[in-house]
mmCIF file of N, CA and C in Angstrom:
data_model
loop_
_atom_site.group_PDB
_atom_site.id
_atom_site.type_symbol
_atom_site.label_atom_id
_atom_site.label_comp_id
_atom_site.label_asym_id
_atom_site.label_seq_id
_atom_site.Cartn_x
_atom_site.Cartn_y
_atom_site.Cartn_z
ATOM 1 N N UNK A 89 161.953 93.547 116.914
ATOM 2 C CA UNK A 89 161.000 92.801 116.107
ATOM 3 C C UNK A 89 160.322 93.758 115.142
ATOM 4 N N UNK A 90 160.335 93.531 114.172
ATOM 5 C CA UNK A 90 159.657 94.523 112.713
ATOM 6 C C UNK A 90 158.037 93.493 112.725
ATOM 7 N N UNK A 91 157.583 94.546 112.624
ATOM 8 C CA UNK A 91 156.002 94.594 112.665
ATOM 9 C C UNK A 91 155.249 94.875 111.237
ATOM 10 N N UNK A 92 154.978 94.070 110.469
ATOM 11 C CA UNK A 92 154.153 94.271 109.195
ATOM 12 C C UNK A 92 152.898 94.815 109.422
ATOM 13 N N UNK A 93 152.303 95.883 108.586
ATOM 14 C CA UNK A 93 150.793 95.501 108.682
ATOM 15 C C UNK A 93 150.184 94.437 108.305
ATOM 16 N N UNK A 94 149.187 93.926 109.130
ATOM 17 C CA UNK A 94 148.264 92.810 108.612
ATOM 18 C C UNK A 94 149.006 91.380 109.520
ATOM 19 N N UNK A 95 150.062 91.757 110.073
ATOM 20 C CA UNK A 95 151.193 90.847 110.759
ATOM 21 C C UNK A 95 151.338 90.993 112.327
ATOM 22 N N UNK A 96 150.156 90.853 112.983
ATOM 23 C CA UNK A 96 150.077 91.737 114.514
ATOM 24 C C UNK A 96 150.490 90.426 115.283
ATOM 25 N N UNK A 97 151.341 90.298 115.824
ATOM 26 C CA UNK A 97 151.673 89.041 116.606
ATOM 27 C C UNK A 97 150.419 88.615 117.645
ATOM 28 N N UNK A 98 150.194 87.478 118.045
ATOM 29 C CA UNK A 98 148.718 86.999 119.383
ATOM 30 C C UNK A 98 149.558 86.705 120.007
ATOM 31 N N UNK A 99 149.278 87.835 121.266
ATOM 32 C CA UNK A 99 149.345 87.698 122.873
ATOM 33 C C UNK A 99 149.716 86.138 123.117
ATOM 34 N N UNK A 100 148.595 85.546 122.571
ATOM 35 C CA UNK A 100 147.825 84.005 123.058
ATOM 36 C C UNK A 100 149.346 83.349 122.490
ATOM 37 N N UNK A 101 150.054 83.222 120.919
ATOM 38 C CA UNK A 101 150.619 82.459 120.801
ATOM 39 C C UNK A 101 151.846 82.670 121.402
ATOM 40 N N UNK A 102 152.314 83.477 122.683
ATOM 41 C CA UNK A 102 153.442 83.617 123.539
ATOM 42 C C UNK A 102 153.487 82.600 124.234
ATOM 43 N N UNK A 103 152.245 81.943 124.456
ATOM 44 C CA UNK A 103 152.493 81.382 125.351
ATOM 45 C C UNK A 103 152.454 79.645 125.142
ATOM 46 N N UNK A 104 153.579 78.980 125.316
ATOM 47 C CA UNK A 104 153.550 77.746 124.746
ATOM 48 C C UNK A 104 152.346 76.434 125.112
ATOM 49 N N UNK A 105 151.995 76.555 126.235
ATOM 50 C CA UNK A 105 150.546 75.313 126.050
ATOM 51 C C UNK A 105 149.484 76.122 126.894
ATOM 52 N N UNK A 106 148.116 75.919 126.510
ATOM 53 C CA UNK A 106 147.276 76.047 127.306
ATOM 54 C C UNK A 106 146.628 74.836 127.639
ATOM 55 N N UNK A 107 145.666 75.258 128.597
ATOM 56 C CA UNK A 107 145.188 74.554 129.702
ATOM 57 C C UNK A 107 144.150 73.599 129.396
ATOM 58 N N UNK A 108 143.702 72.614 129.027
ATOM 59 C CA UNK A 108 142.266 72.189 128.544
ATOM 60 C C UNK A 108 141.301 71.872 129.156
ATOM 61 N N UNK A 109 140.140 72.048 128.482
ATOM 62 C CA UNK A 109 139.367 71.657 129.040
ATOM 63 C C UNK A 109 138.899 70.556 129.791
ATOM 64 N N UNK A 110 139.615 69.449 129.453
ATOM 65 C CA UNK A 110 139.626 68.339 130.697
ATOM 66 C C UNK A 110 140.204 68.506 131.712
ATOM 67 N N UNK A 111 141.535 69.266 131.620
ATOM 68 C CA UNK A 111 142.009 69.254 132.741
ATOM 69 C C UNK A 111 141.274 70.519 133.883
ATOM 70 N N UNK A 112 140.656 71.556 133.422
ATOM 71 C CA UNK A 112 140.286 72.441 134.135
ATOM 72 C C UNK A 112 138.686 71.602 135.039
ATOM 73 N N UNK A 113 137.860 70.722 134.225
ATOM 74 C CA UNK A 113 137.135 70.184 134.922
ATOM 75 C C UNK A 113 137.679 69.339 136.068
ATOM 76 N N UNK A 114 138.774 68.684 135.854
ATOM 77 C CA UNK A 114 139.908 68.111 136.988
ATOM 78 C C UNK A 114 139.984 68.859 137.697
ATOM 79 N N UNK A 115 140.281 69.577 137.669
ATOM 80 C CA UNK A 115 140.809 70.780 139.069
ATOM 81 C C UNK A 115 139.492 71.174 139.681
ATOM 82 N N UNK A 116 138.043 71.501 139.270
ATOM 83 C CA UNK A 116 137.036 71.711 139.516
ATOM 84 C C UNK A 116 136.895 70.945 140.322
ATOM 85 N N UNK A 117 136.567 69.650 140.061
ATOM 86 C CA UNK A 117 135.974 68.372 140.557
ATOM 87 C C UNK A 117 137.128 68.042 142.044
ATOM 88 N N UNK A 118 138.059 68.394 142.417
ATOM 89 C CA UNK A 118 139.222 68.052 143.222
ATOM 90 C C UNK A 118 139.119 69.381 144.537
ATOM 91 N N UNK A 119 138.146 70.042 144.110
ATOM 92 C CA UNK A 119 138.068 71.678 144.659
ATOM 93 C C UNK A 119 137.696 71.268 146.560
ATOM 94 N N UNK A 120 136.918 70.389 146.383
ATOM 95 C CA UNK A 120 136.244 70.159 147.193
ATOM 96 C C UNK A 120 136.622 69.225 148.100
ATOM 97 N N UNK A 121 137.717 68.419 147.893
ATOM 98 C CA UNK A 121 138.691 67.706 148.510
ATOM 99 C C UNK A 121 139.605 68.377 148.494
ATOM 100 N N UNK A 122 140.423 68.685 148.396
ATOM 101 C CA UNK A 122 142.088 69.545 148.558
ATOM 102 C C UNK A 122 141.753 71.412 148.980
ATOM 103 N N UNK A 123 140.661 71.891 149.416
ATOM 104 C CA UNK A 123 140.351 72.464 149.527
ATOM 105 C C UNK A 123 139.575 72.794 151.013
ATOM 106 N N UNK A 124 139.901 74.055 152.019
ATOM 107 C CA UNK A 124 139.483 73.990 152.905
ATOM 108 C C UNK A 124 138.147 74.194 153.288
ATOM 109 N N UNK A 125 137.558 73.879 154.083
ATOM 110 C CA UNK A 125 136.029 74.405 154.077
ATOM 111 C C UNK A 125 135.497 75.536 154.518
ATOM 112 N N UNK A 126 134.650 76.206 154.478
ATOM 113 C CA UNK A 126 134.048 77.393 154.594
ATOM 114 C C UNK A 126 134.845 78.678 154.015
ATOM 115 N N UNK A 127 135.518 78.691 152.320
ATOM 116 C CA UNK A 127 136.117 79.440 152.017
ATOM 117 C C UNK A 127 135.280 80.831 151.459
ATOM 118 N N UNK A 128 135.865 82.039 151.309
ATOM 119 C CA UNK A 128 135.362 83.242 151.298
ATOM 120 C C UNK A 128 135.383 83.696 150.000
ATOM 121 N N UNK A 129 134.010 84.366 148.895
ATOM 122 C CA UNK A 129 134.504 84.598 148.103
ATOM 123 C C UNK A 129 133.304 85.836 147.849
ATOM 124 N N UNK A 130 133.878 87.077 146.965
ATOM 125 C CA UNK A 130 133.364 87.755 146.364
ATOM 126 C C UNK A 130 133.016 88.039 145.209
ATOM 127 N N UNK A 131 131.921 88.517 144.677
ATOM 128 C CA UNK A 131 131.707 88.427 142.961
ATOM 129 C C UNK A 131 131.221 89.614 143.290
ATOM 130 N N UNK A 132 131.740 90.416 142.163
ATOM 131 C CA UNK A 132 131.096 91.868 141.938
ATOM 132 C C UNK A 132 130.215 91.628 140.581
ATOM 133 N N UNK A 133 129.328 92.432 140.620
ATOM 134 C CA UNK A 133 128.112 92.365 139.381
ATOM 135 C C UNK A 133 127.590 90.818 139.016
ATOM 136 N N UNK A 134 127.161 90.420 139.756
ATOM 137 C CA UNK A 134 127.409 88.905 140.230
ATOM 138 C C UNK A 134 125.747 87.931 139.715
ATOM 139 N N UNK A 135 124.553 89.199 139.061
ATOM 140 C CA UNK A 135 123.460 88.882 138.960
ATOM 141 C C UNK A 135 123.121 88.605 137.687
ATOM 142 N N UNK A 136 124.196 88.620 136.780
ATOM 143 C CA UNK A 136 124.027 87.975 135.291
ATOM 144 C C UNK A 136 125.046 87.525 134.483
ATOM 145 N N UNK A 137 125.390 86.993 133.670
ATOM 146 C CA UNK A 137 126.277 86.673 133.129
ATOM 147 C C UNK A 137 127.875 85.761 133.698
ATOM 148 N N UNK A 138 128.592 86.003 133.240
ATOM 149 C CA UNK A 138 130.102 84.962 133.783
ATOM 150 C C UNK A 138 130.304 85.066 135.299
ATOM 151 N N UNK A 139 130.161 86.728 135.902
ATOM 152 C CA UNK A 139 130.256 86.098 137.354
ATOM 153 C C UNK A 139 129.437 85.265 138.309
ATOM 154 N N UNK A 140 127.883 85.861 137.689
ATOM 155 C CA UNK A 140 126.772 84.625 137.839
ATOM 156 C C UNK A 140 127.139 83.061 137.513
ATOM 157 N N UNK A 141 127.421 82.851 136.933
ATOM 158 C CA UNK A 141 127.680 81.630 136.232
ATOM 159 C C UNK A 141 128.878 81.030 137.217
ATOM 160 N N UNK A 142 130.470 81.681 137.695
ATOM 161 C CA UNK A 142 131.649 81.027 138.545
ATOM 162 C C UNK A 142 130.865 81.346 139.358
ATOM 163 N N UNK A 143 129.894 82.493 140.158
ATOM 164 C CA UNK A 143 129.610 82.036 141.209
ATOM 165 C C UNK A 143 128.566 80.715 142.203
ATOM 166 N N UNK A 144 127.938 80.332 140.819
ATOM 167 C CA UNK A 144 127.651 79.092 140.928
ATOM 168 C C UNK A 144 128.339 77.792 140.961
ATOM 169 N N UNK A 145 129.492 77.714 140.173
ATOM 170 C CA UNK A 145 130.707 76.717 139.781
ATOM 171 C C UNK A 145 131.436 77.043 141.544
ATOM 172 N N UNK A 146 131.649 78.228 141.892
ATOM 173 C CA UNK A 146 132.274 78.146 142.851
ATOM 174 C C UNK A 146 131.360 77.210 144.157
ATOM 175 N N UNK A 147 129.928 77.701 144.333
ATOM 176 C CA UNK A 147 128.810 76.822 145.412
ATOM 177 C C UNK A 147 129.217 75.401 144.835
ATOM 178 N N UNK A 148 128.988 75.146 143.703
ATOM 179 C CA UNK A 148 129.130 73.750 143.605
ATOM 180 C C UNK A 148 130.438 72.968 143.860
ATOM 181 N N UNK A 149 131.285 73.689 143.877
ATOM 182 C CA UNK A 149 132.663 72.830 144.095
ATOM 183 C C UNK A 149 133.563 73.342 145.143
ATOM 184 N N UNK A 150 132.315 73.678 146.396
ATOM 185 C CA UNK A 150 133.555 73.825 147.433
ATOM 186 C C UNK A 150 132.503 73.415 148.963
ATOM 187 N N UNK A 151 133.208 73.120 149.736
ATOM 188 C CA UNK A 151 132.351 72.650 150.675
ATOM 189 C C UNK A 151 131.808 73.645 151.841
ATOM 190 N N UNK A 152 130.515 74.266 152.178
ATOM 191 C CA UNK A 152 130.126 75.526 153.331
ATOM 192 C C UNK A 152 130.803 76.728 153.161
ATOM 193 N N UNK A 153 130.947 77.382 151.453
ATOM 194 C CA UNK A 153 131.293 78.517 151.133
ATOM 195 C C UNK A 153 130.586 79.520 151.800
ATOM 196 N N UNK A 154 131.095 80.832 152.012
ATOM 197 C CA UNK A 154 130.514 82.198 152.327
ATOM 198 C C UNK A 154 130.404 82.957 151.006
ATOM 199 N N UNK A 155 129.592 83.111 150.145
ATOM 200 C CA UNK A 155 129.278 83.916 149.248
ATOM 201 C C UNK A 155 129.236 85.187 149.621
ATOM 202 N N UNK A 156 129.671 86.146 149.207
ATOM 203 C CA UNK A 156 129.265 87.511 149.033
ATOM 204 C C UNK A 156 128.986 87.958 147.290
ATOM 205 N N UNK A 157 127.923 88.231 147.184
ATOM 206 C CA UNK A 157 128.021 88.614 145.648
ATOM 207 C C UNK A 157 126.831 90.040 145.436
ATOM 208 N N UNK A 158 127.327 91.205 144.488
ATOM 209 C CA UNK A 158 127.464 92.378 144.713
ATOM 210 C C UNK A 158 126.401 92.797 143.546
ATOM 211 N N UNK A 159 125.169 93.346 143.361
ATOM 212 C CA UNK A 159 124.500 93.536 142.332
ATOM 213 C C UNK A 159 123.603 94.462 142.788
ATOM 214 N N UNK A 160 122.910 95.228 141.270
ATOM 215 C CA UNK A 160 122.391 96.870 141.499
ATOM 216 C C UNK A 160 120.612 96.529 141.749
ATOM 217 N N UNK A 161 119.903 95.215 141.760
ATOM 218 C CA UNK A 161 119.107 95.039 142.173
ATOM 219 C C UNK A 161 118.560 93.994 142.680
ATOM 220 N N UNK A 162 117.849 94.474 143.651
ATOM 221 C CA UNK A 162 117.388 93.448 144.944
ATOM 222 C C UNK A 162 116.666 92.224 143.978
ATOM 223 N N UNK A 163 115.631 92.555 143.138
ATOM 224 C CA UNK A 163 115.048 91.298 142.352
ATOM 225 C C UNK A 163 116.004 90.184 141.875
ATOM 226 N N UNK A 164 116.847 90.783 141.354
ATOM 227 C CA UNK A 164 118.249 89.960 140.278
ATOM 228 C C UNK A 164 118.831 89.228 141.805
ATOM 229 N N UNK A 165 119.416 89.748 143.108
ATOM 230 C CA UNK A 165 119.952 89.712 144.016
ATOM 231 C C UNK A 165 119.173 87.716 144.513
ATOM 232 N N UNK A 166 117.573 88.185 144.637
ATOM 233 C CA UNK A 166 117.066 87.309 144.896
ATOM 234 C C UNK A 166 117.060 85.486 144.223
ATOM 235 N N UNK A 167 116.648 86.163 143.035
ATOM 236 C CA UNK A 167 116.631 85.367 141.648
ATOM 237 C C UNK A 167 118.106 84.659 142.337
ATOM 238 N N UNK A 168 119.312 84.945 141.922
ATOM 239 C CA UNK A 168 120.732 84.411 142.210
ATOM 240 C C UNK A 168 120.688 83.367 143.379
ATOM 241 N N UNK A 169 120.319 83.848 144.251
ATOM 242 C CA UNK A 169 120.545 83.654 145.106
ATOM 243 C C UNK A 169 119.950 82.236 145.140
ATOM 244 N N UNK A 170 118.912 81.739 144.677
ATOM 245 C CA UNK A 170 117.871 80.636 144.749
ATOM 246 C C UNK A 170 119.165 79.297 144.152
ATOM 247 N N UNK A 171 119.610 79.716 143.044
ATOM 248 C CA UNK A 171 120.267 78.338 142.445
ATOM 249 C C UNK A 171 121.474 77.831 143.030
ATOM 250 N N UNK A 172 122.221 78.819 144.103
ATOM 251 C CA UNK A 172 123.210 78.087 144.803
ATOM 252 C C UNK A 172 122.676 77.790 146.213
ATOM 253 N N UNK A 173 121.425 77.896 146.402
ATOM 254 C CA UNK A 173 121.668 77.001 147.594
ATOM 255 C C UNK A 173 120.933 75.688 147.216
ATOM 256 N N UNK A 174 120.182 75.678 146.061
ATOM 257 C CA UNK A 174 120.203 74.432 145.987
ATOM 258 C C UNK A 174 121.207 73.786 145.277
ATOM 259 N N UNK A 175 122.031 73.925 144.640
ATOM 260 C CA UNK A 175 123.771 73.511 144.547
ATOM 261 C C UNK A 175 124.407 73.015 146.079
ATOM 262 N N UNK A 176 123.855 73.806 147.070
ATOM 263 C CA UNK A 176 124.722 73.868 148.308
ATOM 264 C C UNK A 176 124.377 73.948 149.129
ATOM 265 N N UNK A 177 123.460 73.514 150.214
ATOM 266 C CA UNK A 177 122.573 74.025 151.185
ATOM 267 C C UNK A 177 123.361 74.293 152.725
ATOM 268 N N UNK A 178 124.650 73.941 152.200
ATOM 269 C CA UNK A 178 125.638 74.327 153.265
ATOM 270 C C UNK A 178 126.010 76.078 153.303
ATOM 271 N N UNK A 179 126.346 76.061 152.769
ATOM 272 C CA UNK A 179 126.563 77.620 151.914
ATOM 273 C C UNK A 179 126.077 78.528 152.585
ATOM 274 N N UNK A 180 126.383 80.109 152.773
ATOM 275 C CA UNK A 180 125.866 81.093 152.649
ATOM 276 C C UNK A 180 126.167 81.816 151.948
ATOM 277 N N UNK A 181 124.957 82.444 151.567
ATOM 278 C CA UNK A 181 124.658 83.315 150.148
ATOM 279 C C UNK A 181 124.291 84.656 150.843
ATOM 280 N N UNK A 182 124.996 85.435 150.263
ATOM 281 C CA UNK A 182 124.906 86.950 151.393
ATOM 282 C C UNK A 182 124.800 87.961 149.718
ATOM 283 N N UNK A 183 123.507 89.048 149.606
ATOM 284 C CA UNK A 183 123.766 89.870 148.773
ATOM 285 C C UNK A 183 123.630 91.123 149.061
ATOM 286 N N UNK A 184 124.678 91.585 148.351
ATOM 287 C CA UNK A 184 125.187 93.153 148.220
ATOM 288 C C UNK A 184 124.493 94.335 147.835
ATOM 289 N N UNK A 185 123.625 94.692 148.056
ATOM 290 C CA UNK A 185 123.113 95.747 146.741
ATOM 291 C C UNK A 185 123.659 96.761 146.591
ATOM 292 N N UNK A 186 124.847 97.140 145.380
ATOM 293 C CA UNK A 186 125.294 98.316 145.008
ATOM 294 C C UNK A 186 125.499 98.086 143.806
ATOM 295 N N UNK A 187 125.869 99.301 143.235
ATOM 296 C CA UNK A 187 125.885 99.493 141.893
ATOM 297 C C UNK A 187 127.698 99.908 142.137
ATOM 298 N N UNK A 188 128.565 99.188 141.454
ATOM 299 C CA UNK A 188 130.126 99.386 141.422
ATOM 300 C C UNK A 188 130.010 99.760 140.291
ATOM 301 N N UNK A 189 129.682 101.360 140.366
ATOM 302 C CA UNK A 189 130.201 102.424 139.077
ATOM 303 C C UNK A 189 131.544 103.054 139.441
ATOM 304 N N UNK A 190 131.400 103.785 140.840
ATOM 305 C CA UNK A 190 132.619 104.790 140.642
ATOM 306 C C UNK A 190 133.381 103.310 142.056
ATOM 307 N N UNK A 191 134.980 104.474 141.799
ATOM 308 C CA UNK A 191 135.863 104.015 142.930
ATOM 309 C C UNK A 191 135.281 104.441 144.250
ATOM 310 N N UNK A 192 134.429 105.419 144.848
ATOM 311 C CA UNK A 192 134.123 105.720 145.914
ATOM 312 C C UNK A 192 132.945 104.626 146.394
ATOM 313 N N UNK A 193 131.505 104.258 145.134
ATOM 314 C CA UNK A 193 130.902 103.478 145.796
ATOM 315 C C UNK A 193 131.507 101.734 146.137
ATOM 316 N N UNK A 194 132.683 101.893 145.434
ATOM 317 C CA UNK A 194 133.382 100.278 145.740
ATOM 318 C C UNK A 194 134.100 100.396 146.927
ATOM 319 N N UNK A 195 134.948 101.410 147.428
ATOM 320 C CA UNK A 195 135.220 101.370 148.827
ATOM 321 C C UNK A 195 134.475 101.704 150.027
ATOM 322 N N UNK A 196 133.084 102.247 149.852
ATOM 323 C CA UNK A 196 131.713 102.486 150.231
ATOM 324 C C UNK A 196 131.499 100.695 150.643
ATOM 325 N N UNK A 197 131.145 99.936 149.661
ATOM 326 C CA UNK A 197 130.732 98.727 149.449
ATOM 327 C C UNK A 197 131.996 97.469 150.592
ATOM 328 N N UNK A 198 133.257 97.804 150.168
ATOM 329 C CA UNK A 198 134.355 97.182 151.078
ATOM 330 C C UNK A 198 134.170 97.648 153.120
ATOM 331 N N UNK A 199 133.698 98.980 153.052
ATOM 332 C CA UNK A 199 134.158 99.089 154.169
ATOM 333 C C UNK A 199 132.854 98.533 155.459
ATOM 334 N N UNK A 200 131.633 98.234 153.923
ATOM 335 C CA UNK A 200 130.733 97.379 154.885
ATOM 336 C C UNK A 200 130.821 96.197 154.811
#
């Protein structure tokens, strides 16, 4: 394949359909039926932004989840923690406090 400048092929258009947004709320909404209960999940850096955010989508659409979610302070830790159990009062919400900078404090963090 000859490569122009200004002519960079997208990753994205390799691939012939994506997924839409209706259908991904489908699969959301179905999570909780076709899905077993008390499933296990981890979020690293989990006290702001997108993993904050699925780890809420995850409380809400699954039935007596085990949360583990992993963040560098106890305040933020707390804060989080408040909006999925009222999403879920089945749930447990378990937090981590570490900071996942290097590879040593993440297998530090796994082996507890």
């Amino acid at each position: 394949m000859l490569v122009v400048p200004g002519d960079v092929p997208s990753p994205i258009s390799e691939f012939p359909t994506r997924v839409s947004l209706l259908e991904v709320r489908a699969s959301k909404s179905l999570a909780a039926s076709t899905l077993p209960p008390g499933l296990v999940a981890i979020f690293a850096s989990a006290t702001r932004g997108i993993a904050e955010a699925t780890l809420k989508q995850f409380a809400k659409h699954t039935v007596r989840p085990r949360i583990y979610y992993i963040g560098e302070f106890e305040e933020a830790g707390n804060r989080v923690a408040k909006d999925p159990r009222k999403i879920n009062s089945e749930g447990a919400y378990i937090f981590v406090k570490a900071g996942l900078i290097t590879v040593k404090t993440v297998d530090e963090v796994c082996k507890n």
